[in-house]
Amino acid sequence: MSKYGWKEGQGLGRQSQGISTALAVEKTSKRGGKIVNLSAEREQQLEEDKKKAQSLADIMRKPTKVVLLQNMVGPGEVDDDLQPEVIEECSKYGEVNNCLIFEIPQGAADDEAVRIFVEFVRLEAAIKAVIDLNGRFFGGRTVKCSFFSEDRFSRYDLAPQEDED
């Protein structure tokens, strides 16, 4: 391409407005694939990683032993298997002391209507759980994790408050 006047980092076309990196083929099946622009994918992935890192940094400011899981299920989707399933999954990070499922009666957004609280015995286990579970997919939904006040949890004050993010 250099014999035609192209320089690395410069876009193709008369005003250099075209793509600046080569296209690549991503294999989708045994005999098929799709053409992808690697630089655009890399930029998008970097932006997503940066947003996730920032949000995780915000979450980690005030760690507690109680983890709040949101958007795991929608309103009316809570069943008898949910609590044991959450306890089993969270036990991978450390010993679980308690697990409560609180469904907001009315007026909450679909992704915030069911709040699942998991109390760990150790703070380190709660931190590991938040790092690993935040952003994970569960039943087609993206799980949102945060720490919850141990004082409010012990008083069973589980409803969202105005000052919560």
PDB file of C-alpha atoms in Angstrom:
ATOM      1  CA  MET A   1       0.000   0.000   0.000  1.00  0.00           C
ATOM      2  CA  SER A   2       2.931   2.333   0.586  1.00  0.00           C
ATOM      3  CA  LYS A   3       3.658   2.430  -3.148  1.00  0.00           C
ATOM      4  CA  TYR A   4       0.228   4.070  -3.558  1.00  0.00           C
ATOM      5  CA  GLY A   5       1.034   6.821  -1.037  1.00  0.00           C
ATOM      6  CA  TRP A   6      -0.499   5.290   2.121  1.00  0.00           C
ATOM      7  CA  LYS A   7       1.289   5.852   5.438  1.00  0.00           C
ATOM      8  CA  GLU A   8       0.693   3.884   8.661  1.00  0.00           C
ATOM      9  CA  GLY A   9      -2.008   5.473  10.834  1.00  0.00           C
ATOM     10  CA  GLN A  10      -3.430   7.421   7.887  1.00  0.00           C
ATOM     11  CA  GLY A  11      -6.924   6.642   6.599  1.00  0.00           C
ATOM     12  CA  LEU A  12      -7.646   5.447   3.083  1.00  0.00           C
ATOM     13  CA  GLY A  13      -9.245   7.668   0.464  1.00  0.00           C
ATOM     14  CA  ARG A  14      -8.597  11.074  -1.123  1.00  0.00           C
ATOM     15  CA  GLN A  15      -9.002  13.033   2.158  1.00  0.00           C
ATOM     16  CA  SER A  16      -7.739  10.161   4.369  1.00  0.00           C
ATOM     17  CA  GLN A  17     -11.239   9.740   5.791  1.00  0.00           C
ATOM     18  CA  GLY A  18     -11.382   5.942   5.439  1.00  0.00           C
ATOM     19  CA  ILE A  19     -10.270   3.155   7.738  1.00  0.00           C
ATOM     20  CA  SER A  20      -6.745   3.376   9.089  1.00  0.00           C
ATOM     21  CA  THR A  21      -6.187  -0.286   9.995  1.00  0.00           C
ATOM     22  CA  ALA A  22      -6.579  -3.459   8.019  1.00  0.00           C
ATOM     23  CA  LEU A  23      -9.733  -5.508   8.281  1.00  0.00           C
ATOM     24  CA  ALA A  24      -9.570  -9.022   9.691  1.00  0.00           C
ATOM     25  CA  VAL A  25     -11.746 -12.094   9.440  1.00  0.00           C
ATOM     26  CA  GLU A  26     -13.292 -13.521  12.600  1.00  0.00           C
ATOM     27  CA  LYS A  27     -14.212 -17.182  12.316  1.00  0.00           C
ATOM     28  CA  THR A  28     -17.860 -17.819  13.276  1.00  0.00           C
ATOM     29  CA  SER A  29     -18.212 -21.459  12.232  1.00  0.00           C
ATOM     30  CA  LYS A  30     -16.248 -24.246  10.612  1.00  0.00           C
ATOM     31  CA  ARG A  31     -16.680 -22.806   7.114  1.00  0.00           C
ATOM     32  CA  GLY A  32     -17.782 -19.226   7.778  1.00  0.00           C
ATOM     33  CA  GLY A  33     -16.615 -15.949   9.196  1.00  0.00           C
ATOM     34  CA  LYS A  34     -17.251 -12.248   9.314  1.00  0.00           C
ATOM     35  CA  ILE A  35     -15.120  -9.234   8.506  1.00  0.00           C
ATOM     36  CA  VAL A  36     -14.257  -7.086  11.521  1.00  0.00           C
ATOM     37  CA  ASN A  37     -12.438  -3.813  12.040  1.00  0.00           C
ATOM     38  CA  LEU A  38      -9.991  -4.654  14.819  1.00  0.00           C
ATOM     39  CA  SER A  39      -9.229  -1.079  15.852  1.00  0.00           C
ATOM     40  CA  ALA A  40     -12.920  -0.229  16.372  1.00  0.00           C
ATOM     41  CA  GLU A  41     -13.434  -3.415  18.406  1.00  0.00           C
ATOM     42  CA  ARG A  42     -10.350  -2.677  20.524  1.00  0.00           C
ATOM     43  CA  GLU A  43     -11.508   0.878  21.224  1.00  0.00           C
ATOM     44  CA  GLN A  44     -14.986  -0.331  22.201  1.00  0.00           C
ATOM     45  CA  GLN A  45     -13.537  -3.024  24.487  1.00  0.00           C
ATOM     46  CA  LEU A  46     -11.198  -0.500  26.144  1.00  0.00           C
ATOM     47  CA  GLU A  47     -14.113   1.890  26.782  1.00  0.00           C
ATOM     48  CA  GLU A  48     -16.218  -0.908  28.299  1.00  0.00           C
ATOM     49  CA  ASP A  49     -13.317  -2.034  30.514  1.00  0.00           C
ATOM     50  CA  LYS A  50     -12.722   1.551  31.643  1.00  0.00           C
ATOM     51  CA  LYS A  51     -16.401   2.048  32.582  1.00  0.00           C
ATOM     52  CA  LYS A  52     -16.456  -1.253  34.460  1.00  0.00           C
ATOM     53  CA  ALA A  53     -13.229  -0.410  36.296  1.00  0.00           C
ATOM     54  CA  GLN A  54     -14.554   2.993  37.308  1.00  0.00           C
ATOM     55  CA  SER A  55     -17.799   1.571  38.568  1.00  0.00           C
ATOM     56  CA  LEU A  56     -15.963  -1.183  40.455  1.00  0.00           C
ATOM     57  CA  ALA A  57     -13.696   1.449  42.020  1.00  0.00           C
ATOM     58  CA  ASP A  58     -16.781   3.379  43.159  1.00  0.00           C
ATOM     59  CA  ILE A  59     -18.296   0.212  44.639  1.00  0.00           C
ATOM     60  CA  MET A  60     -15.096  -0.648  46.543  1.00  0.00           C
ATOM     61  CA  ARG A  61     -14.986   2.631  48.481  1.00  0.00           C
ATOM     62  CA  LYS A  62     -16.982   1.357  51.482  1.00  0.00           C
ATOM     63  CA  PRO A  63     -16.794  -2.448  51.640  1.00  0.00           C
ATOM     64  CA  THR A  64     -18.961  -4.348  54.130  1.00  0.00           C
ATOM     65  CA  LYS A  65     -19.753  -8.001  54.802  1.00  0.00           C
ATOM     66  CA  VAL A  66     -23.213  -7.579  53.225  1.00  0.00           C
ATOM     67  CA  VAL A  67     -23.526  -7.713  49.433  1.00  0.00           C
ATOM     68  CA  LEU A  68     -26.590  -6.453  47.570  1.00  0.00           C
ATOM     69  CA  LEU A  69     -27.386  -8.221  44.287  1.00  0.00           C
ATOM     70  CA  GLN A  70     -29.827  -6.540  41.923  1.00  0.00           C
ATOM     71  CA  ASN A  71     -31.284  -7.410  38.516  1.00  0.00           C
ATOM     72  CA  MET A  72     -30.912 -11.163  39.017  1.00  0.00           C
ATOM     73  CA  VAL A  73     -34.649 -11.706  38.579  1.00  0.00           C
ATOM     74  CA  GLY A  74     -37.575  -9.480  37.774  1.00  0.00           C
ATOM     75  CA  PRO A  75     -40.656  -8.748  39.866  1.00  0.00           C
ATOM     76  CA  GLY A  76     -42.773 -11.863  40.404  1.00  0.00           C
ATOM     77  CA  GLU A  77     -39.947 -14.205  39.312  1.00  0.00           C
ATOM     78  CA  VAL A  78     -38.773 -15.131  42.824  1.00  0.00           C
ATOM     79  CA  ASP A  79     -39.172 -18.867  43.466  1.00  0.00           C
ATOM     80  CA  ASP A  80     -38.177 -21.376  46.155  1.00  0.00           C
ATOM     81  CA  ASP A  81     -34.972 -22.343  44.325  1.00  0.00           C
ATOM     82  CA  LEU A  82     -33.520 -18.828  44.148  1.00  0.00           C
ATOM     83  CA  GLN A  83     -32.218 -18.534  47.734  1.00  0.00           C
ATOM     84  CA  PRO A  84     -30.420 -21.921  47.810  1.00  0.00           C
ATOM     85  CA  GLU A  85     -28.996 -21.207  44.361  1.00  0.00           C
ATOM     86  CA  VAL A  86     -27.624 -17.817  45.473  1.00  0.00           C
ATOM     87  CA  ILE A  87     -26.156 -19.327  48.665  1.00  0.00           C
ATOM     88  CA  GLU A  88     -24.512 -22.120  46.676  1.00  0.00           C
ATOM     89  CA  GLU A  89     -22.984 -19.675  44.171  1.00  0.00           C
ATOM     90  CA  CYS A  90     -21.810 -17.235  46.850  1.00  0.00           C
ATOM     91  CA  SER A  91     -20.288 -20.032  48.953  1.00  0.00           C
ATOM     92  CA  LYS A  92     -17.548 -20.223  46.316  1.00  0.00           C
ATOM     93  CA  TYR A  93     -16.177 -16.933  47.695  1.00  0.00           C
ATOM     94  CA  GLY A  94     -16.420 -17.758  51.388  1.00  0.00           C
ATOM     95  CA  GLU A  95     -18.787 -18.812  54.140  1.00  0.00           C
ATOM     96  CA  VAL A  96     -22.262 -17.286  53.811  1.00  0.00           C
ATOM     97  CA  ASN A  97     -23.873 -16.238  57.097  1.00  0.00           C
ATOM     98  CA  ASN A  98     -27.305 -15.224  55.788  1.00  0.00           C
ATOM     99  CA  CYS A  99     -29.214 -14.667  52.561  1.00  0.00           C
ATOM    100  CA  LEU A 100     -32.406 -12.597  52.287  1.00  0.00           C
ATOM    101  CA  ILE A 101     -34.552 -11.873  49.258  1.00  0.00           C
ATOM    102  CA  PHE A 102     -36.568  -8.651  49.406  1.00  0.00           C
ATOM    103  CA  GLU A 103     -39.124  -7.881  46.704  1.00  0.00           C
ATOM    104  CA  ILE A 104     -40.238  -4.251  46.517  1.00  0.00           C
ATOM    105  CA  PRO A 105     -44.061  -4.261  46.374  1.00  0.00           C
ATOM    106  CA  GLN A 106     -44.701  -1.547  43.774  1.00  0.00           C
ATOM    107  CA  GLY A 107     -43.197   1.402  41.977  1.00  0.00           C
ATOM    108  CA  ALA A 108     -39.655   0.138  41.475  1.00  0.00           C
ATOM    109  CA  ALA A 109     -37.886  -0.219  38.149  1.00  0.00           C
ATOM    110  CA  ASP A 110     -37.817  -3.754  36.765  1.00  0.00           C
ATOM    111  CA  ASP A 111     -34.080  -4.154  37.402  1.00  0.00           C
ATOM    112  CA  GLU A 112     -34.347  -2.924  41.008  1.00  0.00           C
ATOM    113  CA  ALA A 113     -37.590  -4.608  42.117  1.00  0.00           C
ATOM    114  CA  VAL A 114     -35.903  -7.669  43.672  1.00  0.00           C
ATOM    115  CA  ARG A 115     -33.032  -7.085  46.078  1.00  0.00           C
ATOM    116  CA  ILE A 116     -30.971 -10.093  47.198  1.00  0.00           C
ATOM    117  CA  PHE A 117     -28.800  -9.619  50.271  1.00  0.00           C
ATOM    118  CA  VAL A 118     -25.933 -11.979  51.076  1.00  0.00           C
ATOM    119  CA  GLU A 119     -24.120 -11.638  54.396  1.00  0.00           C
ATOM    120  CA  PHE A 120     -20.664 -13.183  54.480  1.00  0.00           C
ATOM    121  CA  VAL A 121     -18.738 -14.184  57.592  1.00  0.00           C
ATOM    122  CA  ARG A 122     -15.580 -12.440  56.335  1.00  0.00           C
ATOM    123  CA  LEU A 123     -15.143  -9.107  54.560  1.00  0.00           C
ATOM    124  CA  GLU A 124     -12.631 -10.610  52.106  1.00  0.00           C
ATOM    125  CA  ALA A 125     -15.264 -13.068  50.840  1.00  0.00           C
ATOM    126  CA  ALA A 126     -17.715 -10.226  50.231  1.00  0.00           C
ATOM    127  CA  ILE A 127     -15.097  -8.285  48.266  1.00  0.00           C
ATOM    128  CA  LYS A 128     -14.303 -11.335  46.118  1.00  0.00           C
ATOM    129  CA  ALA A 129     -18.011 -11.876  45.458  1.00  0.00           C
ATOM    130  CA  VAL A 130     -18.602  -8.277  44.362  1.00  0.00           C
ATOM    131  CA  ILE A 131     -15.591  -8.316  42.044  1.00  0.00           C
ATOM    132  CA  ASP A 132     -16.646 -11.582  40.422  1.00  0.00           C
ATOM    133  CA  LEU A 133     -20.443 -11.236  40.345  1.00  0.00           C
ATOM    134  CA  ASN A 134     -20.744  -7.592  39.252  1.00  0.00           C
ATOM    135  CA  GLY A 135     -21.613  -7.570  35.551  1.00  0.00           C
ATOM    136  CA  ARG A 136     -22.153 -11.337  35.352  1.00  0.00           C
ATOM    137  CA  PHE A 137     -25.140 -12.634  33.410  1.00  0.00           C
ATOM    138  CA  PHE A 138     -27.846 -14.549  35.253  1.00  0.00           C
ATOM    139  CA  GLY A 139     -30.979 -15.684  33.422  1.00  0.00           C
ATOM    140  CA  GLY A 140     -30.398 -13.203  30.593  1.00  0.00           C
ATOM    141  CA  ARG A 141     -29.900 -10.262  32.978  1.00  0.00           C
ATOM    142  CA  THR A 142     -26.746  -8.387  33.986  1.00  0.00           C
ATOM    143  CA  VAL A 143     -26.246  -8.597  37.755  1.00  0.00           C
ATOM    144  CA  LYS A 144     -25.471  -5.379  39.638  1.00  0.00           C
ATOM    145  CA  CYS A 145     -23.515  -5.805  42.886  1.00  0.00           C
ATOM    146  CA  SER A 146     -22.808  -3.366  45.659  1.00  0.00           C
ATOM    147  CA  PHE A 147     -22.057  -3.360  49.355  1.00  0.00           C
ATOM    148  CA  PHE A 148     -24.883  -2.737  51.803  1.00  0.00           C
ATOM    149  CA  SER A 149     -24.799  -1.243  55.290  1.00  0.00           C
ATOM    150  CA  GLU A 150     -24.386  -3.937  57.957  1.00  0.00           C
ATOM    151  CA  ASP A 151     -26.339  -1.766  60.398  1.00  0.00           C
ATOM    152  CA  ARG A 152     -29.338  -1.443  58.078  1.00  0.00           C
ATOM    153  CA  PHE A 153     -29.154  -5.166  57.265  1.00  0.00           C
ATOM    154  CA  SER A 154     -29.231  -6.108  60.962  1.00  0.00           C
ATOM    155  CA  ARG A 155     -32.337  -3.892  61.397  1.00  0.00           C
ATOM    156  CA  TYR A 156     -33.940  -5.442  58.275  1.00  0.00           C
ATOM    157  CA  ASP A 157     -34.152  -1.979  56.709  1.00  0.00           C
ATOM    158  CA  LEU A 158     -33.883  -3.429  53.203  1.00  0.00           C
ATOM    159  CA  ALA A 159     -35.951  -0.991  51.147  1.00  0.00           C
ATOM    160  CA  PRO A 160     -34.074   1.447  48.918  1.00  0.00           C
ATOM    161  CA  GLN A 161     -33.530   4.951  50.249  1.00  0.00           C
ATOM    162  CA  GLU A 162     -33.389   8.247  48.388  1.00  0.00           C
ATOM    163  CA  ASP A 163     -29.623   8.681  48.853  1.00  0.00           C
ATOM    164  CA  GLU A 164     -28.716   5.251  47.371  1.00  0.00           C
ATOM    165  CA  ASP A 165     -27.028   5.188  43.972  1.00  0.00           C
TER     166      ASP A 165
END
